[in-house]
């Protein structure tokens, strides 16, 4: 006998801290782009967790890698070496052209690492540590104190003030503001290529170039937070590869582990010189099981040509959503398989709810934006279905 979702949710709210607003669904299994709930109903997952299950749920190669590694060596501390971590570091080095990596467990941890590295790099390079970090309004970098302070969404700060004070935020279209904000006290600029949580907003080339130039001029590092955009989501391994800039540091998490928790901070060999032994560490970071899962995930992305699929299906999705005739659609924006349908009215939650009633999982990115971040394995038919479901959902919301 299965426990109804409503009972489970009551129990959950009694047992757990109250931080999430959950939809009334309990999932018990998944395969590819499909999730199955406790009653056996199948859902098309067009959010992939939240941009995590890029090779789909329970990909056989990822499952096999996890099981094999769990049966061989589940944990070993970072005081010793294990082959999976070295193999993953080697693969990431190959993908970044020789960058060095630190492994953590999440996106926020990868960003904490980047911020600490920038602080130490500035101390080594300029003789004294710089503390200022310039970030963008609307950006999202995590929920720890430093990454929350980096997050350019004041409503998320309110209940946690005082926050670390070294962060300055610039509007995403304020190119002159970026140039003016970076100075001799700046350790780094931190931004996303597409603001995921902040409304699926692609940052302009002009802004990216201004950030790069300002960093070069003042000896600061450019950190690109690729936690949501990285590992193939935008159609390249990293979204910055679709722009004209090269950062000094990138951070990854979400898609990297194929569902296993792993985060990575990658730095150019020069930027990586900021750290010395003892400067940073993580008990679980880069463990054998998440590393084995990540290696299998990267292998699947390569062997199944998922970068090309992300590009093709992303174009199809953007085109199909743009073709929906509805005066409430302001525009459709994004890169690859990270797309946002921007609405003129705050009905994103209602659209997501109506899509759910048609067994399709979508997300939001603020009250006006419906977010699409499906597994990179999605098919042409699945994309067509989601466009149709969106059209119907909009009509039903009325
Ligand atoms: C761009 C970006 N950075 C950082 C994070 C934080 O990642 P995590 O929740 O794994 O700490 C997120 C999560 O949504 C994100 O989208």
Coordinates of C-alpha atoms and ligand atoms in Angstrom, one line a residue:
X1 CA 0.0 0.0 0.0
X2 CA 1.3 3.5 -0.9
X3 CA 1.0 6.4 1.5
X4 CA -1.0 9.3 -0.2
X5 CA 1.1 12.4 -1.0
X6 CA -1.1 14.5 1.2
X7 CA -0.3 12.4 4.3
X8 CA 3.4 12.3 3.4
X9 CA 3.5 16.1 3.1
X10 CA 1.8 16.6 6.5
X11 CA 4.4 14.2 8.0
X12 CA 7.2 16.0 6.2
X13 CA 6.1 19.4 7.4
X14 CA 6.1 18.1 10.9
X15 CA 9.5 16.5 10.7
X16 CA 11.5 18.9 8.5
X17 CA 12.4 22.6 8.8
X18 CA 10.0 24.7 6.9
X19 CA 11.9 26.2 4.0
X20 CA 10.4 24.7 0.8
X21 CA 7.0 25.3 -0.9
X22 CA 6.3 21.9 -2.4
X23 CA 4.0 20.8 -5.1
X24 CA 1.6 18.0 -4.2
X25 CA 3.5 15.2 -5.8
X26 CA 5.7 12.4 -4.5
X27 CA 8.1 10.8 -7.0
X28 CA 9.4 7.3 -6.6
X29 CA 11.2 6.5 -9.8
X30 CA 12.6 8.0 -13.0
X31 CA 14.0 7.0 -16.4
X32 CA 15.2 9.3 -19.1
X33 CA 13.0 12.4 -19.2
X34 CA 10.2 10.6 -17.3
X35 CA 9.4 10.7 -13.6
X36 CA 6.9 8.3 -12.0
X37 CA 4.8 9.4 -9.0
X38 CA 3.6 7.3 -6.1
X39 CA 0.4 6.4 -7.9
X40 CA 2.2 5.3 -11.0
X41 CA 1.4 8.4 -13.1
X42 CA 4.2 9.4 -15.5
X43 CA 5.4 13.0 -15.9
X44 CA 7.7 14.5 -18.5
X45 CA 10.4 16.3 -16.5
X46 CA 11.2 19.5 -18.3
X47 CA 13.1 20.9 -15.3
X48 CA 15.5 17.9 -14.8
X49 CA 15.4 18.3 -11.0
X50 CA 16.6 21.9 -11.2
X51 CA 18.9 21.6 -14.2
X52 CA 20.6 18.6 -12.7
X53 CA 19.5 15.4 -14.5
X54 CA 21.1 16.4 -17.8
X55 CA 21.6 12.8 -19.0
X56 CA 18.1 11.9 -17.8
X57 CA 17.0 10.1 -14.7
X58 CA 18.8 6.8 -13.9
X59 CA 20.9 6.7 -17.1
X60 CA 22.1 3.0 -17.2
X61 CA 25.8 4.0 -17.6
X62 CA 25.6 6.4 -14.6
X63 CA 23.7 3.9 -12.5
X64 CA 26.3 1.2 -13.3
X65 CA 29.2 3.5 -12.5
X66 CA 27.6 4.5 -9.1
X67 CA 26.8 0.8 -8.2
X68 CA 30.2 -0.4 -9.2
X69 CA 32.0 2.3 -7.2
X70 CA 29.8 2.0 -4.2
X71 CA 30.6 -1.7 -4.0
X72 CA 34.4 -1.1 -4.3
X73 CA 35.1 2.0 -2.3
X74 CA 32.4 4.4 -1.1
X75 CA 34.5 6.9 0.8
X76 CA 38.1 7.9 1.3
X77 CA 39.2 11.2 2.8
X78 CA 41.1 13.8 0.9
X79 CA 44.1 12.9 2.9
X80 CA 44.6 10.1 0.4
X81 CA 44.3 9.6 -3.4
X82 CA 41.7 7.7 -5.3
X83 CA 41.7 7.1 -9.0
X84 CA 38.2 8.4 -9.8
X85 CA 39.0 11.9 -8.5
X86 CA 42.2 12.1 -10.5
X87 CA 40.4 10.8 -13.7
X88 CA 37.7 13.5 -13.2
X89 CA 40.3 16.2 -12.6
X90 CA 42.0 15.0 -15.8
X91 CA 38.8 15.1 -17.8
X92 CA 37.9 18.6 -16.6
X93 CA 41.5 19.8 -17.3
X94 CA 41.1 18.5 -20.8
X95 CA 37.7 20.3 -21.2
X96 CA 39.1 23.6 -19.9
X97 CA 42.6 23.5 -21.5
X98 CA 44.6 22.8 -18.4
X99 CA 42.7 24.4 -15.6
X100 CA 43.1 23.2 -12.0
X101 CA 40.1 22.0 -9.9
X102 CA 38.9 21.9 -6.3
X103 CA 36.0 19.5 -5.6
X104 CA 33.1 20.3 -3.2
X105 CA 29.6 19.0 -3.0
X106 CA 27.3 21.8 -4.3
X107 CA 27.1 25.0 -6.3
X108 CA 27.3 27.2 -3.2
X109 CA 30.5 25.5 -2.1
X110 CA 32.0 25.8 -5.5
X111 CA 31.3 29.5 -5.4
X112 CA 32.7 29.8 -1.8
X113 CA 35.9 28.2 -3.1
X114 CA 36.0 30.7 -5.9
X115 CA 35.6 33.7 -3.6
X116 CA 38.2 32.4 -1.2
X117 CA 40.6 31.8 -4.0
X118 CA 40.1 35.3 -5.4
X119 CA 40.8 36.8 -1.9
X120 CA 44.1 34.8 -1.6
X121 CA 45.1 35.4 -5.2
X122 CA 44.8 39.2 -4.7
X123 CA 46.9 38.9 -1.5
X124 CA 49.6 37.0 -3.4
X125 CA 49.5 39.2 -6.5
X126 CA 49.1 42.6 -5.0
X127 CA 50.8 42.3 -1.6
X128 CA 47.6 42.7 0.4
X129 CA 44.2 41.0 0.3
X130 CA 41.4 42.7 -1.6
X131 CA 37.9 42.1 -0.3
X132 CA 35.6 43.7 -2.9
X133 CA 33.5 41.5 -5.1
X134 CA 31.4 43.0 -7.9
X135 CA 28.3 41.0 -8.9
X136 CA 25.1 41.6 -10.9
X137 CA 21.7 42.5 -9.6
X138 CA 19.4 39.5 -10.3
X139 CA 22.3 37.1 -10.1
X140 CA 22.1 33.9 -7.9
X141 CA 25.1 32.3 -6.4
X142 CA 23.9 30.2 -3.4
X143 CA 22.5 30.3 0.1
X144 CA 25.6 30.3 2.3
X145 CA 26.3 33.7 3.9
X146 CA 29.0 34.8 1.3
X147 CA 27.2 33.4 -1.7
X148 CA 23.9 34.9 -0.5
X149 CA 25.6 38.2 -0.2
X150 CA 26.9 37.7 -3.8
X151 CA 23.3 37.0 -4.9
X152 CA 21.9 40.2 -6.3
X153 CA 18.3 39.7 -5.0
X154 CA 17.7 41.9 -2.0
X155 CA 14.5 40.2 -0.9
X156 CA 16.6 37.0 -0.2
X157 CA 19.0 39.1 2.0
X158 CA 16.4 40.7 4.2
X159 CA 15.9 38.0 6.8
X160 CA 19.7 37.4 7.1
X161 CA 21.2 40.8 7.6
X162 CA 23.9 41.8 8.4
X163 CA 25.6 40.0 5.5
X164 CA 29.3 40.2 4.6
X165 CA 29.8 43.7 3.2
X166 CA 32.3 43.2 0.5
X167 CA 29.7 42.8 -2.3
X168 CA 28.7 45.6 -4.8
X169 CA 25.9 44.9 -7.2
X170 CA 25.5 46.4 -10.7
X171 CA 22.4 46.2 -12.9
X172 CA 22.9 43.6 -15.7
X173 CA 22.5 46.3 -18.4
X174 CA 24.6 48.9 -16.6
X175 CA 27.9 48.6 -18.5
X176 CA 29.3 51.9 -17.3
X177 CA 28.3 50.9 -13.8
X178 CA 30.4 47.8 -14.1
X179 CA 33.4 49.8 -15.3
X180 CA 33.0 52.2 -12.4
X181 CA 32.5 49.5 -9.8
X182 CA 35.7 47.6 -10.4
X183 CA 38.8 49.3 -8.8
X184 CA 42.0 48.6 -7.0
X185 CA 40.2 47.1 -4.1
X186 CA 38.3 44.5 -6.2
X187 CA 39.3 40.9 -5.9
X188 CA 36.9 39.6 -8.4
X189 CA 33.8 40.1 -10.6
X190 CA 31.3 37.2 -10.3
X191 CA 28.5 36.6 -12.7
X192 CA 26.5 34.1 -14.7
X193 CA 26.3 34.1 -18.5
X194 CA 22.6 33.4 -18.3
X195 CA 21.0 34.4 -15.0
X196 CA 19.1 31.2 -14.2
X197 CA 17.2 31.9 -11.0
X198 CA 17.1 35.6 -11.9
X199 CA 14.7 35.1 -14.8
X200 CA 16.7 33.1 -17.5
X201 CA 18.3 36.4 -18.5
X202 CA 21.3 36.2 -20.9
X203 CA 23.9 38.8 -20.0
X204 CA 25.0 41.0 -23.0
X205 CA 28.3 40.6 -24.7
X206 CA 28.9 44.3 -23.9
X207 CA 28.6 43.7 -20.2
X208 CA 30.8 40.5 -20.3
X209 CA 33.5 42.4 -22.2
X210 CA 33.3 45.4 -19.8
X211 CA 33.7 43.0 -16.9
X212 CA 36.7 41.3 -18.5
X213 CA 38.3 44.6 -19.4
X214 CA 37.7 46.0 -15.9
X215 CA 39.2 43.0 -14.3
X216 CA 42.3 43.1 -16.6
X217 CA 42.8 46.8 -15.9
X218 CA 42.7 46.5 -12.1
X219 CA 44.2 43.1 -11.6
X220 CA 41.0 41.4 -10.5
X221 CA 39.8 37.9 -11.4
X222 CA 36.7 37.2 -13.5
X223 CA 34.6 34.3 -12.0
X224 CA 31.8 32.9 -14.1
X225 CA 29.2 30.9 -12.2
X226 CA 28.4 28.0 -14.5
X227 CA 26.5 26.1 -11.8
X228 CA 23.3 26.2 -13.9
X229 CA 24.7 26.8 -17.4
X230 CA 27.7 24.5 -17.3
X231 CA 28.2 20.9 -18.5
X232 CA 26.4 21.2 -21.8
X233 CA 23.1 22.9 -20.9
X234 CA 23.6 25.8 -23.3
X235 CA 25.0 23.6 -26.1
X236 CA 28.7 23.9 -25.3
X237 CA 30.5 22.4 -22.3
X238 CA 30.5 25.8 -20.7
X239 CA 28.3 28.8 -21.6
X240 CA 31.3 31.2 -21.6
X241 CA 32.6 29.3 -24.7
X242 CA 29.6 30.9 -26.6
X243 CA 30.9 34.4 -25.7
X244 CA 34.0 36.3 -26.6
X245 CA 35.4 36.3 -23.0
X246 CA 37.5 33.8 -21.1
X247 CA 37.2 33.9 -17.4
X248 CA 39.8 33.1 -14.7
X249 CA 37.6 30.9 -12.7
X250 CA 34.4 28.9 -13.4
X251 CA 32.2 27.0 -11.0
X252 CA 30.2 23.9 -11.7
X253 CA 27.7 21.7 -9.8
X254 CA 24.1 20.7 -10.8
X255 CA 24.6 18.6 -14.0
X256 CA 28.2 17.5 -13.2
X257 CA 27.3 14.4 -11.1
X258 CA 24.4 13.1 -13.2
X259 CA 22.3 13.4 -10.0
X260 CA 25.0 12.8 -7.4
X261 CA 26.1 15.8 -5.3
X262 CA 29.3 17.3 -6.6
X263 CA 30.6 20.8 -7.2
X264 CA 33.8 22.0 -8.8
X265 CA 35.7 25.2 -8.8
X266 CA 38.1 25.4 -11.8
X267 CA 40.8 28.0 -12.2
X268 CA 43.4 28.9 -14.7
X269 CA 46.9 27.8 -13.6
X270 CA 47.7 31.4 -12.8
X271 CA 44.6 32.1 -10.7
X272 CA 45.0 28.7 -9.0
X273 CA 48.3 29.8 -7.5
X274 CA 46.3 31.8 -4.9
X275 CA 45.8 28.7 -2.8
X276 CA 48.4 27.1 -0.5
X277 CA 48.1 23.9 1.4
X278 CA 45.6 24.3 4.3
X279 CA 43.7 27.2 2.6
X280 CA 40.6 25.1 1.7
X281 CA 39.2 21.6 2.2
X282 CA 36.0 19.5 2.1
X283 CA 35.4 16.2 3.9
X284 CA 33.1 14.7 1.2
X285 CA 34.3 16.8 -1.8
X286 CA 35.4 14.7 -4.8
X287 CA 34.4 11.4 -3.2
X288 CA 34.7 8.2 -5.2
X289 CA 31.0 7.7 -5.9
X290 CA 30.1 11.2 -7.1
X291 CA 33.4 11.3 -9.1
X292 CA 32.5 8.0 -10.8
X293 CA 29.0 9.3 -11.5
X294 CA 30.5 12.5 -13.0
X295 CA 32.9 10.6 -15.2
X296 CA 30.0 8.5 -16.5
X297 CA 27.9 11.6 -17.1
X298 CA 30.6 13.4 -19.1
X299 CA 31.1 10.2 -21.1
X300 CA 27.4 10.0 -21.9
X301 CA 27.3 13.7 -22.9
X302 CA 30.1 13.0 -25.3
X303 CA 29.1 9.6 -26.7
X304 CA 25.4 10.6 -27.2
X305 CA 26.3 14.0 -28.8
X306 CA 24.2 15.8 -26.2
X307 CA 25.8 19.2 -26.8
X308 CA 24.4 19.1 -30.4
X309 CA 21.1 17.9 -29.1
X310 CA 20.9 20.7 -26.5
X311 CA 21.5 23.2 -29.4
X312 CA 19.0 21.7 -31.8
X313 CA 16.2 21.0 -29.2
X314 CA 16.8 24.4 -27.6
X315 CA 16.3 26.1 -30.9
X316 CA 13.1 24.1 -31.5
X317 CA 11.8 24.9 -28.1
X318 CA 12.6 28.7 -28.4
X319 CA 11.0 28.8 -31.8
X320 CA 7.9 26.9 -30.8
X321 CA 7.3 29.0 -27.6
X322 CA 7.9 32.2 -29.6
X323 CA 5.2 31.1 -32.1
X324 CA 2.5 30.8 -29.5
X325 CA 0.1 33.7 -30.0
X326 CA -0.7 35.2 -26.7
X327 CA -0.5 38.9 -25.8
X328 CA 0.9 38.0 -22.3
X329 CA 4.1 36.5 -23.8
X330 CA 6.7 39.3 -23.8
X331 CA 9.5 37.2 -25.2
X332 CA 11.4 33.9 -25.0
X333 CA 15.0 34.1 -24.0
X334 CA 17.9 31.8 -23.0
X335 CA 20.6 29.6 -24.5
X336 CA 20.4 26.0 -25.6
X337 CA 18.2 24.0 -23.2
X338 CA 17.9 26.8 -20.6
X339 CA 14.9 28.8 -21.9
X340 CA 12.6 31.3 -20.2
X341 CA 9.1 32.4 -21.4
X342 CA 8.8 35.9 -20.1
X343 CA 5.2 37.0 -19.4
X344 CA 3.9 40.5 -18.9
X345 CA 1.8 39.3 -15.9
X346 CA 2.8 37.3 -12.8
X347 CA 1.2 34.0 -13.8
X348 CA 4.3 31.8 -14.1
X349 CA 3.2 29.7 -11.1
X350 CA -0.3 29.2 -12.5
X351 CA 1.2 28.1 -15.9
X352 CA 3.4 25.6 -14.2
X353 CA 0.5 24.3 -12.2
X354 CA -1.6 23.8 -15.4
X355 CA 1.3 22.1 -17.1
X356 CA 1.6 19.8 -14.1
X357 CA -2.1 18.9 -14.5
X358 CA -1.1 17.7 -18.0
X359 CA 1.8 15.6 -16.6
X360 CA 4.6 18.0 -17.6
X361 CA 7.0 19.4 -15.0
X362 CA 8.1 23.0 -15.7
X363 CA 9.8 25.6 -13.4
X364 CA 9.6 29.3 -12.7
X365 CA 12.3 31.9 -12.5
X366 CA 10.5 34.7 -10.7
X367 CA 6.7 35.4 -10.9
X368 CA 6.8 36.3 -14.6
X369 CA 9.1 33.7 -16.1
X370 CA 8.4 30.1 -16.9
X371 CA 11.7 28.1 -16.9
X372 CA 12.5 25.2 -19.2
X373 CA 15.6 23.2 -18.3
X374 CA 14.9 19.6 -19.5
X375 CA 17.4 16.8 -19.7
X376 CA 19.8 17.2 -22.6
X377 CA 18.5 13.9 -24.0
X378 CA 15.0 15.3 -24.8
X379 CA 13.5 14.3 -28.2
X380 CA 11.9 16.4 -30.9
X381 CA 8.5 14.8 -30.0
X382 CA 8.9 15.7 -26.3
X383 CA 9.7 19.3 -27.1
X384 CA 6.7 19.5 -29.4
X385 CA 4.5 18.1 -26.6
X386 CA 5.8 20.7 -24.1
X387 CA 5.1 23.6 -26.6
X388 CA 1.5 22.3 -26.9
X389 CA 1.1 21.8 -23.2
X390 CA 2.4 25.4 -22.6
X391 CA -0.2 26.7 -25.2
X392 CA -3.0 24.8 -23.4
X393 CA -1.8 25.9 -19.9
X394 CA -1.8 29.6 -21.0
X395 CA -5.4 29.2 -22.3
X396 CA -6.5 27.5 -19.1
X397 CA -4.9 30.1 -16.8
X398 CA -7.1 32.6 -18.7
Ligands
LIG1 C1 23.9 29.9 -10.9 C2 23.8 29.2 -9.6 N1 24.8 29.3 -8.7 C3 24.8 28.6 -7.5 C4 23.7 27.9 -7.2 C5 23.7 27.2 -5.8 O1 23.8 25.8 -6.0 P1 23.5 24.8 -4.8 O2 22.1 24.8 -4.6 O3 24.0 23.5 -5.4 O4 24.3 25.2 -3.7 C6 22.6 27.8 -8.0 C7 21.4 27.0 -7.7 O5 20.4 27.1 -8.2 C8 22.7 28.4 -9.3 O6 21.7 28.4 -10.2

